[in-house]
Protein backbone atom coordinates (compact mmCIF):
# COMPACT_ATOMS: atom_id res chain seq x y z
CA UNK A 1 0.00 0.00 0.00
CA UNK A 2 1.41 3.37 -0.95
CA UNK A 3 -0.55 5.65 1.44
CA UNK A 4 -2.91 3.64 3.62
CA UNK A 5 -4.39 6.53 5.58
CA UNK A 6 -7.19 4.63 7.33
CA UNK A 7 -4.86 1.79 8.29
CA UNK A 8 -2.21 4.27 9.37
CA UNK A 9 -4.72 6.03 11.63
CA UNK A 10 -5.67 2.75 13.19
CA UNK A 11 -2.11 1.52 13.72
CA UNK A 12 -0.73 4.78 15.05
CA UNK A 13 -3.67 6.11 17.07
CA UNK A 14 -5.93 3.25 18.13
CA UNK A 15 -5.13 2.24 21.73
CA UNK A 16 -6.56 -1.24 21.08
CA UNK A 17 -3.68 -1.89 18.65
CA UNK A 18 -0.96 -1.21 21.24
CA UNK A 19 -0.98 -4.72 22.79
CA UNK A 20 -0.58 -6.24 19.32
CA UNK A 21 2.67 -4.37 18.75
CA UNK A 22 4.44 -6.62 21.28
CA UNK A 23 3.43 -9.75 19.32
CA UNK A 24 6.39 -11.29 17.47
CA UNK A 25 4.39 -11.35 14.20
CA UNK A 26 3.67 -7.60 14.28
CA UNK A 27 6.93 -6.58 12.55
CA UNK A 28 6.34 -8.90 9.60
CA UNK A 29 2.75 -7.70 9.16
CA UNK A 30 3.88 -4.07 9.42
CA UNK A 31 6.47 -4.62 6.66
CA UNK A 32 3.86 -6.27 4.42
CA UNK A 33 1.42 -3.41 4.86
CA UNK A 34 3.87 -0.54 4.63
CA UNK A 35 7.16 0.29 3.01
CA UNK A 36 10.18 -0.79 5.04
CA UNK A 37 10.95 2.77 6.11
CA UNK A 38 7.33 3.68 6.86
CA UNK A 39 6.73 5.43 10.17
CA UNK A 40 4.62 8.29 11.44
CA UNK A 41 7.74 10.48 11.20
CA UNK A 42 8.16 9.80 7.46
CA UNK A 43 4.50 10.65 6.89
CA UNK A 44 4.85 13.92 8.82
CA UNK A 45 7.93 14.91 6.79
CA UNK A 46 6.31 14.17 3.43
CA UNK A 47 5.95 17.17 1.19
CA UNK A 48 2.40 17.89 0.14
CA UNK A 49 3.57 20.37 -2.50
CA UNK A 50 6.79 20.55 -4.49
CA UNK A 51 8.89 23.70 -4.06
CA UNK A 52 7.65 25.49 -7.20
CA UNK A 53 4.00 24.72 -6.45
CA UNK A 54 4.49 25.79 -2.85
CA UNK A 55 5.84 29.16 -4.00
CA UNK A 56 2.97 29.63 -6.47
CA UNK A 57 0.36 28.92 -3.78
CA UNK A 58 2.20 31.08 -1.23
CA UNK A 59 2.08 34.00 -3.64
CA UNK A 60 -1.57 33.30 -4.42
CA UNK A 61 -2.34 33.18 -0.69
CA UNK A 62 -0.55 36.45 0.08
CA UNK A 63 -2.18 38.24 -2.86
CA UNK A 64 -5.59 36.99 -1.76
CA UNK A 65 -4.95 38.09 1.83
CA UNK A 66 -3.91 41.59 0.70
CA UNK A 67 -6.67 42.09 -1.87
CA UNK A 68 -9.66 40.37 -0.31
CA UNK A 69 -8.82 40.65 3.41
CA UNK A 70 -10.50 37.34 4.32
CA UNK A 71 -9.11 37.61 7.87
CA UNK A 72 -11.75 40.28 8.57
CA UNK A 73 -14.32 37.48 8.55
CA UNK A 74 -14.41 36.34 12.20
CA UNK A 75 -15.65 32.91 11.12
CA UNK A 76 -12.90 32.27 8.58
CA UNK A 77 -11.77 28.66 8.65
CA UNK A 78 -8.87 26.86 7.07
CA UNK A 79 -11.19 25.02 4.70
CA UNK A 80 -12.96 28.25 3.68
CA UNK A 81 -9.65 29.99 2.93
CA UNK A 82 -8.49 26.92 1.01
CA UNK A 83 -11.62 27.09 -1.16
CA UNK A 84 -11.01 30.78 -1.80
CA UNK A 85 -7.52 30.18 -3.18
CA UNK A 86 -8.45 26.84 -4.79
CA UNK A 87 -6.19 24.50 -2.85
CA UNK A 88 -6.91 21.48 -0.66
CA UNK A 89 -7.18 22.37 3.05
CA UNK A 90 -4.44 19.88 3.99
CA UNK A 91 -2.12 21.47 1.45
CA UNK A 92 -2.92 24.96 2.74
CA UNK A 93 -2.23 23.92 6.30
CA UNK A 94 1.07 22.35 5.24
CA UNK A 95 1.95 25.44 3.19
CA UNK A 96 1.33 27.83 6.09
CA UNK A 97 3.31 25.59 8.44
CA UNK A 98 6.30 25.12 6.13
CA UNK A 99 6.49 28.42 4.25
CA UNK A 100 5.45 30.81 7.02
CA UNK A 101 6.36 28.66 10.05
CA UNK A 102 2.98 29.33 11.68
CA UNK A 103 -0.24 27.50 12.16
CA UNK A 104 -3.43 28.76 10.51
CA UNK A 105 -4.66 30.73 13.55
CA UNK A 106 -1.30 32.46 14.06
CA UNK A 107 -1.08 33.32 10.38
CA UNK A 108 -4.57 34.86 10.26
CA UNK A 109 -4.39 36.54 13.66
CA UNK A 110 -1.19 38.38 12.70
CA UNK A 111 -3.18 40.14 9.97
CA UNK A 112 -5.93 40.89 12.46
CA UNK A 113 -3.46 42.43 14.91
CA UNK A 114 -1.97 44.57 12.12
CA UNK A 115 -5.47 45.72 11.20
CA UNK A 116 -6.23 46.52 14.85
CA UNK A 117 -3.05 48.64 14.99
CA UNK A 118 -4.08 50.53 11.84
CA UNK A 119 -7.62 51.12 13.07
CA UNK A 120 -6.48 52.22 16.52
CA UNK A 121 -4.00 54.70 15.01
CA UNK A 122 -6.77 56.50 13.13
CA UNK A 123 -8.16 59.35 15.30
CA UNK A 124 -11.61 59.00 13.78
CA UNK A 125 -11.83 55.60 15.54
CA UNK A 126 -11.13 57.01 19.01
CA UNK A 127 -14.78 56.58 19.96
CA UNK A 128 -14.63 52.80 19.36
CA UNK A 129 -13.74 50.59 22.32
CA UNK A 130 -10.75 48.26 22.27
CA UNK A 131 -12.95 45.22 21.85
CA UNK A 132 -14.93 47.01 19.15
CA UNK A 133 -11.69 47.61 17.24
CA UNK A 134 -10.74 43.97 17.79
CA UNK A 135 -14.05 42.81 16.33
CA UNK A 136 -13.63 45.22 13.40
CA UNK A 137 -10.23 43.57 12.83
CA UNK A 138 -11.75 40.10 12.50
CA UNK A 139 -11.43 38.73 16.03
CA UNK A 140 -14.58 37.16 17.45
CA UNK A 141 -13.40 36.65 21.02
CA UNK A 142 -12.04 39.13 23.55
CA UNK A 143 -9.94 36.41 25.16
CA UNK A 144 -8.38 35.26 21.89
CA UNK A 145 -7.70 38.88 20.93
CA UNK A 146 -6.05 39.78 24.24
CA UNK A 147 -4.03 36.56 24.39
CA UNK A 148 -2.79 36.70 20.81
CA UNK A 149 -2.10 40.44 20.94
CA UNK A 150 0.04 40.07 24.06
CA UNK A 151 1.83 37.04 22.60
CA UNK A 152 2.67 38.84 19.36
CA UNK A 153 3.50 42.32 20.69
CA UNK A 154 4.65 41.68 24.25
CA UNK A 155 2.07 44.08 25.66
CA UNK A 156 -1.65 44.23 26.26
CA UNK A 157 -3.82 46.09 23.75
CA UNK A 158 -4.38 48.82 26.33
CA UNK A 159 -0.63 49.21 26.95
CA UNK A 160 -0.10 49.35 23.19
CA UNK A 161 -2.70 52.12 22.77
CA UNK A 162 -1.28 54.17 25.63
CA UNK A 163 2.22 53.89 24.18
CA UNK A 164 1.06 54.62 20.61
CA UNK A 165 -0.94 57.66 21.66
CA UNK A 166 1.94 58.99 23.77
CA UNK A 167 4.20 58.93 20.70
CA UNK A 168 1.76 60.71 18.40
mmCIF file of C-alpha atoms in Angstrom:
data_model
loop_
_atom_site.group_PDB
_atom_site.id
_atom_site.type_symbol
_atom_site.label_atom_id
_atom_site.label_comp_id
_atom_site.label_asym_id
_atom_site.label_seq_id
_atom_site.Cartn_x
_atom_site.Cartn_y
_atom_site.Cartn_z
ATOM 1 C CA UNK A 1 0.000 0.000 0.000
ATOM 2 C CA UNK A 2 1.409 3.370 -0.955
ATOM 3 C CA UNK A 3 -0.547 5.651 1.436
ATOM 4 C CA UNK A 4 -2.913 3.638 3.618
ATOM 5 C CA UNK A 5 -4.393 6.525 5.576
ATOM 6 C CA UNK A 6 -7.194 4.627 7.330
ATOM 7 C CA UNK A 7 -4.864 1.795 8.290
ATOM 8 C CA UNK A 8 -2.211 4.268 9.370
ATOM 9 C CA UNK A 9 -4.717 6.034 11.627
ATOM 10 C CA UNK A 10 -5.670 2.746 13.189
ATOM 11 C CA UNK A 11 -2.110 1.523 13.722
ATOM 12 C CA UNK A 12 -0.729 4.784 15.054
ATOM 13 C CA UNK A 13 -3.671 6.110 17.070
ATOM 14 C CA UNK A 14 -5.934 3.253 18.131
ATOM 15 C CA UNK A 15 -5.128 2.238 21.728
ATOM 16 C CA UNK A 16 -6.556 -1.237 21.078
ATOM 17 C CA UNK A 17 -3.681 -1.894 18.647
ATOM 18 C CA UNK A 18 -0.963 -1.209 21.244
ATOM 19 C CA UNK A 19 -0.981 -4.718 22.794
ATOM 20 C CA UNK A 20 -0.585 -6.243 19.318
ATOM 21 C CA UNK A 21 2.673 -4.369 18.754
ATOM 22 C CA UNK A 22 4.439 -6.622 21.276
ATOM 23 C CA UNK A 23 3.435 -9.749 19.318
ATOM 24 C CA UNK A 24 6.395 -11.288 17.471
ATOM 25 C CA UNK A 25 4.387 -11.355 14.201
ATOM 26 C CA UNK A 26 3.668 -7.599 14.280
ATOM 27 C CA UNK A 27 6.927 -6.575 12.549
ATOM 28 C CA UNK A 28 6.342 -8.895 9.600
ATOM 29 C CA UNK A 29 2.755 -7.704 9.164
ATOM 30 C CA UNK A 30 3.879 -4.075 9.421
ATOM 31 C CA UNK A 31 6.471 -4.624 6.663
ATOM 32 C CA UNK A 32 3.864 -6.272 4.421
ATOM 33 C CA UNK A 33 1.419 -3.411 4.857
ATOM 34 C CA UNK A 34 3.872 -0.545 4.629
ATOM 35 C CA UNK A 35 7.161 0.293 3.005
ATOM 36 C CA UNK A 36 10.176 -0.791 5.035
ATOM 37 C CA UNK A 37 10.952 2.771 6.109
ATOM 38 C CA UNK A 38 7.332 3.684 6.860
ATOM 39 C CA UNK A 39 6.729 5.435 10.166
ATOM 40 C CA UNK A 40 4.620 8.285 11.441
ATOM 41 C CA UNK A 41 7.740 10.478 11.198
ATOM 42 C CA UNK A 42 8.159 9.797 7.464
ATOM 43 C CA UNK A 43 4.500 10.645 6.892
ATOM 44 C CA UNK A 44 4.853 13.915 8.816
ATOM 45 C CA UNK A 45 7.925 14.909 6.785
ATOM 46 C CA UNK A 46 6.311 14.167 3.427
ATOM 47 C CA UNK A 47 5.951 17.173 1.194
ATOM 48 C CA UNK A 48 2.400 17.888 0.144
ATOM 49 C CA UNK A 49 3.570 20.373 -2.497
ATOM 50 C CA UNK A 50 6.789 20.548 -4.486
ATOM 51 C CA UNK A 51 8.886 23.701 -4.056
ATOM 52 C CA UNK A 52 7.647 25.488 -7.196
ATOM 53 C CA UNK A 53 3.997 24.721 -6.452
ATOM 54 C CA UNK A 54 4.493 25.792 -2.850
ATOM 55 C CA UNK A 55 5.842 29.162 -4.005
ATOM 56 C CA UNK A 56 2.973 29.627 -6.469
ATOM 57 C CA UNK A 57 0.359 28.924 -3.784
ATOM 58 C CA UNK A 58 2.203 31.079 -1.234
ATOM 59 C CA UNK A 59 2.079 34.003 -3.644
ATOM 60 C CA UNK A 60 -1.572 33.301 -4.422
ATOM 61 C CA UNK A 61 -2.341 33.179 -0.693
ATOM 62 C CA UNK A 62 -0.552 36.447 0.081
ATOM 63 C CA UNK A 63 -2.182 38.238 -2.856
ATOM 64 C CA UNK A 64 -5.592 36.988 -1.758
ATOM 65 C CA UNK A 65 -4.952 38.094 1.827
ATOM 66 C CA UNK A 66 -3.915 41.592 0.702
ATOM 67 C CA UNK A 67 -6.667 42.089 -1.872
ATOM 68 C CA UNK A 68 -9.663 40.367 -0.307
ATOM 69 C CA UNK A 69 -8.818 40.649 3.413
ATOM 70 C CA UNK A 70 -10.497 37.340 4.317
ATOM 71 C CA UNK A 71 -9.111 37.607 7.865
ATOM 72 C CA UNK A 72 -11.754 40.279 8.572
ATOM 73 C CA UNK A 73 -14.324 37.484 8.551
ATOM 74 C CA UNK A 74 -14.407 36.339 12.200
ATOM 75 C CA UNK A 75 -15.655 32.906 11.119
ATOM 76 C CA UNK A 76 -12.897 32.274 8.576
ATOM 77 C CA UNK A 77 -11.773 28.657 8.646
ATOM 78 C CA UNK A 78 -8.866 26.862 7.069
ATOM 79 C CA UNK A 79 -11.189 25.016 4.703
ATOM 80 C CA UNK A 80 -12.956 28.246 3.683
ATOM 81 C CA UNK A 81 -9.651 29.994 2.934
ATOM 82 C CA UNK A 82 -8.487 26.920 1.010
ATOM 83 C CA UNK A 83 -11.624 27.093 -1.158
ATOM 84 C CA UNK A 84 -11.012 30.778 -1.795
ATOM 85 C CA UNK A 85 -7.519 30.179 -3.180
ATOM 86 C CA UNK A 86 -8.450 26.840 -4.793
ATOM 87 C CA UNK A 87 -6.191 24.503 -2.853
ATOM 88 C CA UNK A 88 -6.909 21.480 -0.657
ATOM 89 C CA UNK A 89 -7.185 22.372 3.049
ATOM 90 C CA UNK A 90 -4.435 19.884 3.991
ATOM 91 C CA UNK A 91 -2.123 21.473 1.455
ATOM 92 C CA UNK A 92 -2.923 24.964 2.735
ATOM 93 C CA UNK A 93 -2.230 23.921 6.304
ATOM 94 C CA UNK A 94 1.067 22.349 5.239
ATOM 95 C CA UNK A 95 1.951 25.442 3.195
ATOM 96 C CA UNK A 96 1.328 27.833 6.094
ATOM 97 C CA UNK A 97 3.315 25.593 8.439
ATOM 98 C CA UNK A 98 6.299 25.121 6.133
ATOM 99 C CA UNK A 99 6.490 28.415 4.251
ATOM 100 C CA UNK A 100 5.454 30.811 7.019
ATOM 101 C CA UNK A 101 6.356 28.656 10.047
ATOM 102 C CA UNK A 102 2.982 29.333 11.678
ATOM 103 C CA UNK A 103 -0.245 27.504 12.163
ATOM 104 C CA UNK A 104 -3.427 28.763 10.510
ATOM 105 C CA UNK A 105 -4.658 30.730 13.552
ATOM 106 C CA UNK A 106 -1.301 32.458 14.063
ATOM 107 C CA UNK A 107 -1.085 33.318 10.376
ATOM 108 C CA UNK A 108 -4.569 34.861 10.255
ATOM 109 C CA UNK A 109 -4.389 36.544 13.662
ATOM 110 C CA UNK A 110 -1.189 38.380 12.697
ATOM 111 C CA UNK A 111 -3.176 40.138 9.970
ATOM 112 C CA UNK A 112 -5.927 40.890 12.456
ATOM 113 C CA UNK A 113 -3.456 42.433 14.909
ATOM 114 C CA UNK A 114 -1.968 44.566 12.124
ATOM 115 C CA UNK A 115 -5.471 45.721 11.199
ATOM 116 C CA UNK A 116 -6.230 46.519 14.846
ATOM 117 C CA UNK A 117 -3.050 48.638 14.987
ATOM 118 C CA UNK A 118 -4.075 50.525 11.835
ATOM 119 C CA UNK A 119 -7.619 51.121 13.068
ATOM 120 C CA UNK A 120 -6.480 52.217 16.518
ATOM 121 C CA UNK A 121 -4.003 54.695 15.011
ATOM 122 C CA UNK A 122 -6.766 56.497 13.133
ATOM 123 C CA UNK A 123 -8.158 59.349 15.301
ATOM 124 C CA UNK A 124 -11.608 59.001 13.780
ATOM 125 C CA UNK A 125 -11.832 55.600 15.544
ATOM 126 C CA UNK A 126 -11.126 57.014 19.015
ATOM 127 C CA UNK A 127 -14.784 56.582 19.957
ATOM 128 C CA UNK A 128 -14.632 52.804 19.364
ATOM 129 C CA UNK A 129 -13.744 50.590 22.323
ATOM 130 C CA UNK A 130 -10.749 48.258 22.266
ATOM 131 C CA UNK A 131 -12.952 45.223 21.854
ATOM 132 C CA UNK A 132 -14.926 47.015 19.152
ATOM 133 C CA UNK A 133 -11.691 47.605 17.242
ATOM 134 C CA UNK A 134 -10.739 43.967 17.788
ATOM 135 C CA UNK A 135 -14.051 42.808 16.335
ATOM 136 C CA UNK A 136 -13.628 45.221 13.398
ATOM 137 C CA UNK A 137 -10.228 43.567 12.828
ATOM 138 C CA UNK A 138 -11.747 40.102 12.500
ATOM 139 C CA UNK A 139 -11.432 38.732 16.026
ATOM 140 C CA UNK A 140 -14.578 37.163 17.447
ATOM 141 C CA UNK A 141 -13.400 36.650 21.018
ATOM 142 C CA UNK A 142 -12.041 39.134 23.546
ATOM 143 C CA UNK A 143 -9.936 36.409 25.158
ATOM 144 C CA UNK A 144 -8.376 35.263 21.893
ATOM 145 C CA UNK A 145 -7.696 38.878 20.927
ATOM 146 C CA UNK A 146 -6.046 39.781 24.237
ATOM 147 C CA UNK A 147 -4.031 36.555 24.389
ATOM 148 C CA UNK A 148 -2.792 36.702 20.808
ATOM 149 C CA UNK A 149 -2.100 40.438 20.941
ATOM 150 C CA UNK A 150 0.041 40.068 24.064
ATOM 151 C CA UNK A 151 1.835 37.043 22.603
ATOM 152 C CA UNK A 152 2.668 38.837 19.358
ATOM 153 C CA UNK A 153 3.502 42.316 20.695
ATOM 154 C CA UNK A 154 4.650 41.683 24.250
ATOM 155 C CA UNK A 155 2.066 44.076 25.658
ATOM 156 C CA UNK A 156 -1.646 44.229 26.263
ATOM 157 C CA UNK A 157 -3.818 46.093 23.754
ATOM 158 C CA UNK A 158 -4.385 48.819 26.331
ATOM 159 C CA UNK A 159 -0.634 49.206 26.953
ATOM 160 C CA UNK A 160 -0.100 49.354 23.192
ATOM 161 C CA UNK A 161 -2.701 52.119 22.771
ATOM 162 C CA UNK A 162 -1.280 54.173 25.634
ATOM 163 C CA UNK A 163 2.217 53.891 24.183
ATOM 164 C CA UNK A 164 1.061 54.620 20.613
ATOM 165 C CA UNK A 165 -0.938 57.662 21.656
ATOM 166 C CA UNK A 166 1.943 58.992 23.771
ATOM 167 C CA UNK A 167 4.195 58.926 20.698
ATOM 168 C CA UNK A 168 1.758 60.708 18.400
#
